[in-house]
């Protein structure tokens, strides 16, 4: 058994129509979250007339992410027989046939399923540009290509719902954090094609293309920020040490030592948001940092001796390349939540 989860703010008759269409094809639980609505309250009363429908209510508008977490918690606490959920938007832009398709995929054992739309230039410009830009940013920072980064039609297993309850974000960026968790914990992101439906140029969406995009990109950029701060500490100590006469090797050693505690704690707390890291995570982290330092020294000395380039310039170039490798290793090996002990 699965649940259909529908966050809704100020609904229209489209919500009632969506519930009817779901019930025509499935007897599974339908959970609707009234996210602090001020208008359209009568439609919540109407959907309750349908069998096996539950409406949860927020006293104030808390955001789509908070609404989804409310539903996830309800399922995990009070419905042990529900194996997973399918999330849909309440504005009628998701096909029930596609939702059932995702439920079928979930039943095969997948943890995270995305219903991916096909983007052409005749769709609303905010959706086309938002998804195009997001795909490139996600691919660079997460190292994962995602076809439709803004889809609201998703399937989540019970286990993945539980993982998502730890996400602190409460608005549209909550759905971005789902990608972060999936990549971090090596959860397969299963993508399946769905219909591309836009009603009245997507006017029913509460997504603000400017402010909500900035919130989403801020989440992704925090990964870069910690690494950049670590790089500045490393570079500052290296520059001072080298300027005082230390060799490249000793300067790198001192720089790594100075920055390692900062990077470990900042990565754990602010980047990967792990409260309790696995037993040997710090040792593993230190080993990697010093190993990458040795590799960095070897490459730097090779380049400077063969090209005569400025040592500090070479340092910047080499560390920039190692940054990408470092993020991937730290995220998937050191702070992999599934391996926490």
PDB file of N, CA and C in Angstrom, residues 144-229:
ATOM      1  N   UNK A 144      25.973  14.720 -10.177  1.00  0.00           N
ATOM      2  CA  UNK A 144      24.869  13.870 -10.617  1.00  0.00           C
ATOM      3  C   UNK A 144      23.989  14.641 -11.588  1.00  0.00           C
ATOM      4  N   UNK A 145      23.767  14.076 -12.766  1.00  0.00           N
ATOM      5  CA  UNK A 145      22.883  14.710 -13.737  1.00  0.00           C
ATOM      6  C   UNK A 145      21.440  14.329 -13.428  1.00  0.00           C
ATOM      7  N   UNK A 146      20.600  15.334 -13.259  1.00  0.00           N
ATOM      8  CA  UNK A 146      19.189  15.115 -12.956  1.00  0.00           C
ATOM      9  C   UNK A 146      18.365  15.790 -14.043  1.00  0.00           C
ATOM     10  N   UNK A 147      17.498  15.031 -14.663  1.00  0.00           N
ATOM     11  CA  UNK A 147      16.758  15.532 -15.830  1.00  0.00           C
ATOM     12  C   UNK A 147      15.767  16.630 -15.472  1.00  0.00           C
ATOM     13  N   UNK A 148      15.034  16.464 -14.375  1.00  0.00           N
ATOM     14  CA  UNK A 148      14.019  17.442 -13.969  1.00  0.00           C
ATOM     15  C   UNK A 148      14.200  17.748 -12.491  1.00  0.00           C
ATOM     16  N   UNK A 149      14.887  18.846 -12.193  1.00  0.00           N
ATOM     17  CA  UNK A 149      15.240  19.166 -10.810  1.00  0.00           C
ATOM     18  C   UNK A 149      14.082  19.761 -10.015  1.00  0.00           C
ATOM     19  N   UNK A 150      13.055  20.232 -10.701  1.00  0.00           N
ATOM     20  CA  UNK A 150      11.974  20.934 -10.016  1.00  0.00           C
ATOM     21  C   UNK A 150      10.654  20.165 -10.012  1.00  0.00           C
ATOM     22  N   UNK A 151      10.698  18.904 -10.400  1.00  0.00           N
ATOM     23  CA  UNK A 151       9.459  18.128 -10.429  1.00  0.00           C
ATOM     24  C   UNK A 151       8.892  17.915  -9.027  1.00  0.00           C
ATOM     25  N   UNK A 152       7.573  18.043  -8.913  1.00  0.00           N
ATOM     26  CA  UNK A 152       6.925  17.782  -7.633  1.00  0.00           C
ATOM     27  C   UNK A 152       6.339  16.392  -7.562  1.00  0.00           C
ATOM     28  N   UNK A 153       6.363  15.677  -8.690  1.00  0.00           N
ATOM     29  CA  UNK A 153       5.846  14.304  -8.729  1.00  0.00           C
ATOM     30  C   UNK A 153       6.987  13.344  -8.426  1.00  0.00           C
ATOM     31  N   UNK A 154       7.003  12.847  -7.195  1.00  0.00           N
ATOM     32  CA  UNK A 154       8.112  12.020  -6.720  1.00  0.00           C
ATOM     33  C   UNK A 154       7.580  10.826  -5.933  1.00  0.00           C
ATOM     34  N   UNK A 155       8.376   9.781  -5.884  1.00  0.00           N
ATOM     35  CA  UNK A 155       8.049   8.622  -5.078  1.00  0.00           C
ATOM     36  C   UNK A 155       9.133   8.395  -4.047  1.00  0.00           C
ATOM     37  N   UNK A 156       8.754   8.167  -2.789  1.00  0.00           N
ATOM     38  CA  UNK A 156       9.713   7.960  -1.711  1.00  0.00           C
ATOM     39  C   UNK A 156       9.336   6.724  -0.904  1.00  0.00           C
ATOM     40  N   UNK A 157      10.322   5.902  -0.600  1.00  0.00           N
ATOM     41  CA  UNK A 157      10.098   4.741   0.261  1.00  0.00           C
ATOM     42  C   UNK A 157       9.990   5.197   1.714  1.00  0.00           C
ATOM     43  N   UNK A 158       9.537   4.327   2.605  1.00  0.00           N
ATOM     44  CA  UNK A 158       9.466   4.667   4.036  1.00  0.00           C
ATOM     45  C   UNK A 158      10.835   5.074   4.563  1.00  0.00           C
ATOM     46  N   UNK A 159      11.855   4.322   4.172  1.00  0.00           N
ATOM     47  CA  UNK A 159      13.199   4.612   4.668  1.00  0.00           C
ATOM     48  C   UNK A 159      13.668   5.986   4.218  1.00  0.00           C
ATOM     49  N   UNK A 160      13.390   6.322   2.957  1.00  0.00           N
ATOM     50  CA  UNK A 160      13.842   7.618   2.456  1.00  0.00           C
ATOM     51  C   UNK A 160      13.019   8.757   3.061  1.00  0.00           C
ATOM     52  N   UNK A 161      11.735   8.520   3.330  1.00  0.00           N
ATOM     53  CA  UNK A 161      10.928   9.526   4.025  1.00  0.00           C
ATOM     54  C   UNK A 161      11.538   9.835   5.392  1.00  0.00           C
ATOM     55  N   UNK A 162      11.971   8.792   6.085  1.00  0.00           N
ATOM     56  CA  UNK A 162      12.576   8.974   7.401  1.00  0.00           C
ATOM     57  C   UNK A 162      13.858   9.802   7.291  1.00  0.00           C
ATOM     58  N   UNK A 163      14.665   9.521   6.270  1.00  0.00           N
ATOM     59  CA  UNK A 163      15.878  10.313   6.042  1.00  0.00           C
ATOM     60  C   UNK A 163      15.529  11.784   5.813  1.00  0.00           C
ATOM     61  N   UNK A 164      14.451  12.029   5.076  1.00  0.00           N
ATOM     62  CA  UNK A 164      14.079  13.398   4.712  1.00  0.00           C
ATOM     63  C   UNK A 164      13.549  14.205   5.894  1.00  0.00           C
ATOM     64  N   UNK A 165      13.123  13.536   6.957  1.00  0.00           N
ATOM     65  CA  UNK A 165      12.649  14.261   8.136  1.00  0.00           C
ATOM     66  C   UNK A 165      13.771  15.026   8.823  1.00  0.00           C
ATOM     67  N   UNK A 166      15.018  14.663   8.549  1.00  0.00           N
ATOM     68  CA  UNK A 166      16.153  15.359   9.162  1.00  0.00           C
ATOM     69  C   UNK A 166      16.492  16.661   8.439  1.00  0.00           C
ATOM     70  N   UNK A 167      15.868  16.898   7.298  1.00  0.00           N
ATOM     71  CA  UNK A 167      16.129  18.123   6.533  1.00  0.00           C
ATOM     72  C   UNK A 167      15.545  19.322   7.274  1.00  0.00           C
ATOM     73  N   UNK A 168      16.345  20.359   7.451  1.00  0.00           N
ATOM     74  CA  UNK A 168      15.891  21.529   8.203  1.00  0.00           C
ATOM     75  C   UNK A 168      15.099  22.516   7.345  1.00  0.00           C
ATOM     76  N   UNK A 169      15.321  22.520   6.056  1.00  0.00           N
ATOM     77  CA  UNK A 169      14.623  23.452   5.163  1.00  0.00           C
ATOM     78  C   UNK A 169      13.126  23.143   5.127  1.00  0.00           C
ATOM     79  N   UNK A 170      12.316  24.184   5.038  1.00  0.00           N
ATOM     80  CA  UNK A 170      10.866  24.004   5.091  1.00  0.00           C
ATOM     81  C   UNK A 170      10.114  24.457   3.849  1.00  0.00           C
ATOM     82  N   UNK A 171      10.800  25.063   2.895  1.00  0.00           N
ATOM     83  CA  UNK A 171      10.091  25.559   1.722  1.00  0.00           C
ATOM     84  C   UNK A 171      10.497  24.763   0.486  1.00  0.00           C
ATOM     85  N   UNK A 172      10.507  25.385  -0.676  1.00  0.00           N
ATOM     86  CA  UNK A 172      10.769  24.625  -1.890  1.00  0.00           C
ATOM     87  C   UNK A 172      12.166  24.002  -1.894  1.00  0.00           C
ATOM     88  N   UNK A 173      13.094  24.608  -1.141  1.00  0.00           N
ATOM     89  CA  UNK A 173      14.454  24.070  -1.126  1.00  0.00           C
ATOM     90  C   UNK A 173      14.521  22.692  -0.461  1.00  0.00           C
ATOM     91  N   UNK A 174      13.469  22.322   0.274  1.00  0.00           N
ATOM     92  CA  UNK A 174      13.397  20.986   0.875  1.00  0.00           C
ATOM     93  C   UNK A 174      13.572  19.906  -0.191  1.00  0.00           C
ATOM     94  N   UNK A 175      12.984  20.130  -1.362  1.00  0.00           N
ATOM     95  CA  UNK A 175      13.076  19.134  -2.429  1.00  0.00           C
ATOM     96  C   UNK A 175      14.484  19.060  -3.004  1.00  0.00           C
ATOM     97  N   UNK A 176      15.226  20.159  -2.933  1.00  0.00           N
ATOM     98  CA  UNK A 176      16.630  20.135  -3.346  1.00  0.00           C
ATOM     99  C   UNK A 176      17.453  19.301  -2.377  1.00  0.00           C
ATOM    100  N   UNK A 177      17.159  19.446  -1.082  1.00  0.00           N
ATOM    101  CA  UNK A 177      17.885  18.689  -0.061  1.00  0.00           C
ATOM    102  C   UNK A 177      17.695  17.184  -0.249  1.00  0.00           C
ATOM    103  N   UNK A 178      16.574  16.779  -0.824  1.00  0.00           N
ATOM    104  CA  UNK A 178      16.362  15.355  -1.081  1.00  0.00           C
ATOM    105  C   UNK A 178      17.440  14.811  -2.019  1.00  0.00           C
ATOM    106  N   UNK A 179      17.817  15.598  -3.019  1.00  0.00           N
ATOM    107  CA  UNK A 179      18.885  15.181  -3.930  1.00  0.00           C
ATOM    108  C   UNK A 179      20.209  15.059  -3.179  1.00  0.00           C
ATOM    109  N   UNK A 180      20.460  16.019  -2.301  1.00  0.00           N
ATOM    110  CA  UNK A 180      21.709  16.023  -1.529  1.00  0.00           C
ATOM    111  C   UNK A 180      21.820  14.756  -0.687  1.00  0.00           C
ATOM    112  N   UNK A 181      20.731  14.396   0.004  1.00  0.00           N
ATOM    113  CA  UNK A 181      20.719  13.197   0.838  1.00  0.00           C
ATOM    114  C   UNK A 181      20.902  11.947  -0.014  1.00  0.00           C
ATOM    115  N   UNK A 182      20.202  11.900  -1.135  1.00  0.00           N
ATOM    116  CA  UNK A 182      20.292  10.720  -2.005  1.00  0.00           C
ATOM    117  C   UNK A 182      21.707  10.512  -2.518  1.00  0.00           C
ATOM    118  N   UNK A 183      22.351  11.584  -2.953  1.00  0.00           N
ATOM    119  CA  UNK A 183      23.724  11.478  -3.464  1.00  0.00           C
ATOM    120  C   UNK A 183      24.678  11.118  -2.336  1.00  0.00           C
ATOM    121  N   UNK A 184      24.503  11.762  -1.186  1.00  0.00           N
ATOM    122  CA  UNK A 184      25.373  11.502  -0.036  1.00  0.00           C
ATOM    123  C   UNK A 184      25.292  10.057   0.428  1.00  0.00           C
ATOM    124  N   UNK A 185      24.076   9.511   0.477  1.00  0.00           N
ATOM    125  CA  UNK A 185      23.869   8.166   1.011  1.00  0.00           C
ATOM    126  C   UNK A 185      23.825   7.085  -0.067  1.00  0.00           C
ATOM    127  N   UNK A 186      24.218   7.449  -1.283  1.00  0.00           N
ATOM    128  CA  UNK A 186      24.292   6.504  -2.408  1.00  0.00           C
ATOM    129  C   UNK A 186      22.939   5.845  -2.682  1.00  0.00           C
ATOM    130  N   UNK A 187      21.885   6.639  -2.580  1.00  0.00           N
ATOM    131  CA  UNK A 187      20.541   6.157  -2.897  1.00  0.00           C
ATOM    132  C   UNK A 187      20.284   6.399  -4.378  1.00  0.00           C
ATOM    133  N   UNK A 188      19.867   5.374  -5.069  1.00  0.00           N
ATOM    134  CA  UNK A 188      19.620   5.514  -6.503  1.00  0.00           C
ATOM    135  C   UNK A 188      18.462   6.474  -6.767  1.00  0.00           C
ATOM    136  N   UNK A 189      18.663   7.405  -7.696  1.00  0.00           N
ATOM    137  CA  UNK A 189      17.600   8.310  -8.119  1.00  0.00           C
ATOM    138  C   UNK A 189      17.048   7.774  -9.435  1.00  0.00           C
ATOM    139  N   UNK A 190      15.887   7.158  -9.360  1.00  0.00           N
ATOM    140  CA  UNK A 190      15.274   6.542 -10.538  1.00  0.00           C
ATOM    141  C   UNK A 190      14.430   7.599 -11.260  1.00  0.00           C
ATOM    142  N   UNK A 191      14.715   7.814 -12.527  1.00  0.00           N
ATOM    143  CA  UNK A 191      14.000   8.822 -13.305  1.00  0.00           C
ATOM    144  C   UNK A 191      13.104   8.159 -14.349  1.00  0.00           C
ATOM    145  N   UNK A 192      11.868   8.609 -14.422  1.00  0.00           N
ATOM    146  CA  UNK A 192      10.934   8.084 -15.422  1.00  0.00           C
ATOM    147  C   UNK A 192      10.195   9.245 -16.075  1.00  0.00           C
ATOM    148  N   UNK A 193       9.948   9.145 -17.360  1.00  0.00           N
ATOM    149  CA  UNK A 193       9.287  10.224 -18.096  1.00  0.00           C
ATOM    150  C   UNK A 193       7.806  10.318 -17.737  1.00  0.00           C
ATOM    151  N   UNK A 194       7.317  11.553 -17.640  1.00  0.00           N
ATOM    152  CA  UNK A 194       5.898  11.800 -17.382  1.00  0.00           C
ATOM    153  C   UNK A 194       5.392  12.875 -18.343  1.00  0.00           C
ATOM    154  N   UNK A 195       4.090  13.072 -18.337  1.00  0.00           N
ATOM    155  CA  UNK A 195       3.503  14.114 -19.176  1.00  0.00           C
ATOM    156  C   UNK A 195       3.929  15.497 -18.685  1.00  0.00           C
ATOM    157  N   UNK A 196       4.105  16.425 -19.613  1.00  0.00           N
ATOM    158  CA  UNK A 196       4.415  17.809 -19.266  1.00  0.00           C
ATOM    159  C   UNK A 196       3.124  18.611 -19.367  1.00  0.00           C
ATOM    160  N   UNK A 197       2.585  18.998 -18.201  1.00  0.00           N
ATOM    161  CA  UNK A 197       1.292  19.681 -18.159  1.00  0.00           C
ATOM    162  C   UNK A 197       1.453  21.037 -17.479  1.00  0.00           C
ATOM    163  N   UNK A 198       1.068  22.096 -18.170  1.00  0.00           N
ATOM    164  CA  UNK A 198       1.058  23.430 -17.567  1.00  0.00           C
ATOM    165  C   UNK A 198      -0.316  24.043 -17.781  1.00  0.00           C
ATOM    166  N   UNK A 199      -0.978  24.369 -16.680  1.00  0.00           N
ATOM    167  CA  UNK A 199      -2.321  24.944 -16.745  1.00  0.00           C
ATOM    168  C   UNK A 199      -2.240  26.451 -16.531  1.00  0.00           C
ATOM    169  N   UNK A 200      -2.775  27.227 -17.470  1.00  0.00           N
ATOM    170  CA  UNK A 200      -2.774  28.692 -17.395  1.00  0.00           C
ATOM    171  C   UNK A 200      -1.376  29.226 -17.130  1.00  0.00           C
ATOM    172  N   UNK A 201      -0.422  28.721 -17.945  1.00  0.00           N
ATOM    173  CA  UNK A 201       0.967  29.192 -17.884  1.00  0.00           C
ATOM    174  C   UNK A 201       1.585  29.030 -16.497  1.00  0.00           C
ATOM    175  N   UNK A 202       1.153  27.958 -15.786  1.00  0.00           N
ATOM    176  CA  UNK A 202       1.711  27.643 -14.459  1.00  0.00           C
ATOM    177  C   UNK A 202       1.360  28.694 -13.410  1.00  0.00           C
ATOM    178  N   UNK A 203       0.247  29.404 -13.609  1.00  0.00           N
ATOM    179  CA  UNK A 203      -0.124  30.486 -12.691  1.00  0.00           C
ATOM    180  C   UNK A 203      -0.514  29.971 -11.310  1.00  0.00           C
ATOM    181  N   UNK A 204      -0.888  28.698 -11.203  1.00  0.00           N
ATOM    182  CA  UNK A 204      -1.295  28.142  -9.917  1.00  0.00           C
ATOM    183  C   UNK A 204      -0.138  27.806  -8.995  1.00  0.00           C
ATOM    184  N   UNK A 205       1.073  27.848  -9.507  1.00  0.00           N
ATOM    185  CA  UNK A 205       2.239  27.502  -8.694  1.00  0.00           C
ATOM    186  C   UNK A 205       2.581  28.627  -7.733  1.00  0.00           C
ATOM    187  N   UNK A 206       2.948  28.271  -6.489  1.00  0.00           N
ATOM    188  CA  UNK A 206       3.385  29.254  -5.503  1.00  0.00           C
ATOM    189  C   UNK A 206       4.903  29.423  -5.529  1.00  0.00           C
ATOM    190  N   UNK A 207       5.547  28.815  -6.500  1.00  0.00           N
ATOM    191  CA  UNK A 207       7.004  28.909  -6.622  1.00  0.00           C
ATOM    192  C   UNK A 207       7.377  30.293  -7.132  1.00  0.00           C
ATOM    193  N   UNK A 208       8.197  31.033  -6.362  1.00  0.00           N
ATOM    194  CA  UNK A 208       8.689  32.340  -6.787  1.00  0.00           C
ATOM    195  C   UNK A 208      10.021  32.135  -7.487  1.00  0.00           C
ATOM    196  N   UNK A 209      10.098  32.413  -8.790  1.00  0.00           N
ATOM    197  CA  UNK A 209      11.299  32.073  -9.544  1.00  0.00           C
ATOM    198  C   UNK A 209      12.553  32.775  -9.060  1.00  0.00           C
ATOM    199  N   UNK A 210      12.417  33.939  -8.425  1.00  0.00           N
ATOM    200  CA  UNK A 210      13.600  34.661  -7.953  1.00  0.00           C
ATOM    201  C   UNK A 210      14.005  34.201  -6.559  1.00  0.00           C
ATOM    202  N   UNK A 211      13.118  34.426  -5.584  1.00  0.00           N
ATOM    203  CA  UNK A 211      13.481  34.161  -4.195  1.00  0.00           C
ATOM    204  C   UNK A 211      13.625  32.671  -3.882  1.00  0.00           C
ATOM    205  N   UNK A 212      12.745  31.847  -4.430  1.00  0.00           N
ATOM    206  CA  UNK A 212      12.851  30.414  -4.155  1.00  0.00           C
ATOM    207  C   UNK A 212      14.067  29.805  -4.833  1.00  0.00           C
ATOM    208  N   UNK A 213      14.431  30.316  -6.008  1.00  0.00           N
ATOM    209  CA  UNK A 213      15.641  29.831  -6.675  1.00  0.00           C
ATOM    210  C   UNK A 213      16.874  30.199  -5.871  1.00  0.00           C
ATOM    211  N   UNK A 214      16.878  31.414  -5.304  1.00  0.00           N
ATOM    212  CA  UNK A 214      18.019  31.835  -4.490  1.00  0.00           C
ATOM    213  C   UNK A 214      18.156  30.943  -3.263  1.00  0.00           C
ATOM    214  N   UNK A 215      17.019  30.579  -2.648  1.00  0.00           N
ATOM    215  CA  UNK A 215      17.068  29.669  -1.492  1.00  0.00           C
ATOM    216  C   UNK A 215      17.653  28.320  -1.890  1.00  0.00           C
ATOM    217  N   UNK A 216      17.228  27.817  -3.040  1.00  0.00           N
ATOM    218  CA  UNK A 216      17.701  26.523  -3.516  1.00  0.00           C
ATOM    219  C   UNK A 216      19.191  26.565  -3.805  1.00  0.00           C
ATOM    220  N   UNK A 217      19.640  27.616  -4.506  1.00  0.00           N
ATOM    221  CA  UNK A 217      21.049  27.698  -4.870  1.00  0.00           C
ATOM    222  C   UNK A 217      21.925  27.931  -3.646  1.00  0.00           C
ATOM    223  N   UNK A 218      21.361  28.588  -2.609  1.00  0.00           N
ATOM    224  CA  UNK A 218      22.122  28.787  -1.385  1.00  0.00           C
ATOM    225  C   UNK A 218      22.477  27.452  -0.750  1.00  0.00           C
ATOM    226  N   UNK A 219      21.541  26.516  -0.775  1.00  0.00           N
ATOM    227  CA  UNK A 219      21.802  25.184  -0.230  1.00  0.00           C
ATOM    228  C   UNK A 219      22.977  24.538  -0.949  1.00  0.00           C
ATOM    229  N   UNK A 220      22.969  24.632  -2.274  1.00  0.00           N
ATOM    230  CA  UNK A 220      24.034  24.008  -3.047  1.00  0.00           C
ATOM    231  C   UNK A 220      25.360  24.726  -2.844  1.00  0.00           C
ATOM    232  N   UNK A 221      25.307  26.049  -2.719  1.00  0.00           N
ATOM    233  CA  UNK A 221      26.540  26.824  -2.625  1.00  0.00           C
ATOM    234  C   UNK A 221      27.217  26.709  -1.261  1.00  0.00           C
ATOM    235  N   UNK A 222      26.502  26.219  -0.253  1.00  0.00           N
ATOM    236  CA  UNK A 222      27.156  26.082   1.050  1.00  0.00           C
ATOM    237  C   UNK A 222      28.296  25.065   0.985  1.00  0.00           C
ATOM    238  N   UNK A 223      28.192  24.108   0.059  1.00  0.00           N
ATOM    239  CA  UNK A 223      29.252  23.127  -0.113  1.00  0.00           C
ATOM    240  C   UNK A 223      30.522  23.799  -0.624  1.00  0.00           C
ATOM    241  N   UNK A 224      30.309  24.733  -1.542  1.00  0.00           N
ATOM    242  CA  UNK A 224      31.448  25.460  -2.091  1.00  0.00           C
ATOM    243  C   UNK A 224      32.022  26.399  -1.038  1.00  0.00           C
ATOM    244  N   UNK A 225      31.148  27.006  -0.224  1.00  0.00           N
ATOM    245  CA  UNK A 225      31.572  28.010   0.750  1.00  0.00           C
ATOM    246  C   UNK A 225      32.536  27.443   1.787  1.00  0.00           C
ATOM    247  N   UNK A 226      32.206  26.279   2.342  1.00  0.00           N
ATOM    248  CA  UNK A 226      33.085  25.676   3.345  1.00  0.00           C
ATOM    249  C   UNK A 226      34.433  25.317   2.735  1.00  0.00           C
ATOM    250  N   UNK A 227      34.406  24.776   1.534  1.00  0.00           N
ATOM    251  CA  UNK A 227      35.654  24.417   0.868  1.00  0.00           C
ATOM    252  C   UNK A 227      36.484  25.654   0.557  1.00  0.00           C
ATOM    253  N   UNK A 228      35.802  26.741   0.175  1.00  0.00           N
ATOM    254  CA  UNK A 228      36.528  27.972  -0.135  1.00  0.00           C
ATOM    255  C   UNK A 228      37.149  28.559   1.128  1.00  0.00           C
ATOM    256  N   UNK A 229      36.397  28.526   2.256  1.00  0.00           N
ATOM    257  CA  UNK A 229      36.933  29.027   3.520  1.00  0.00           C
ATOM    258  C   UNK A 229      38.131  28.192   3.959  1.00  0.00           C
TER     259      UNK A 229
END
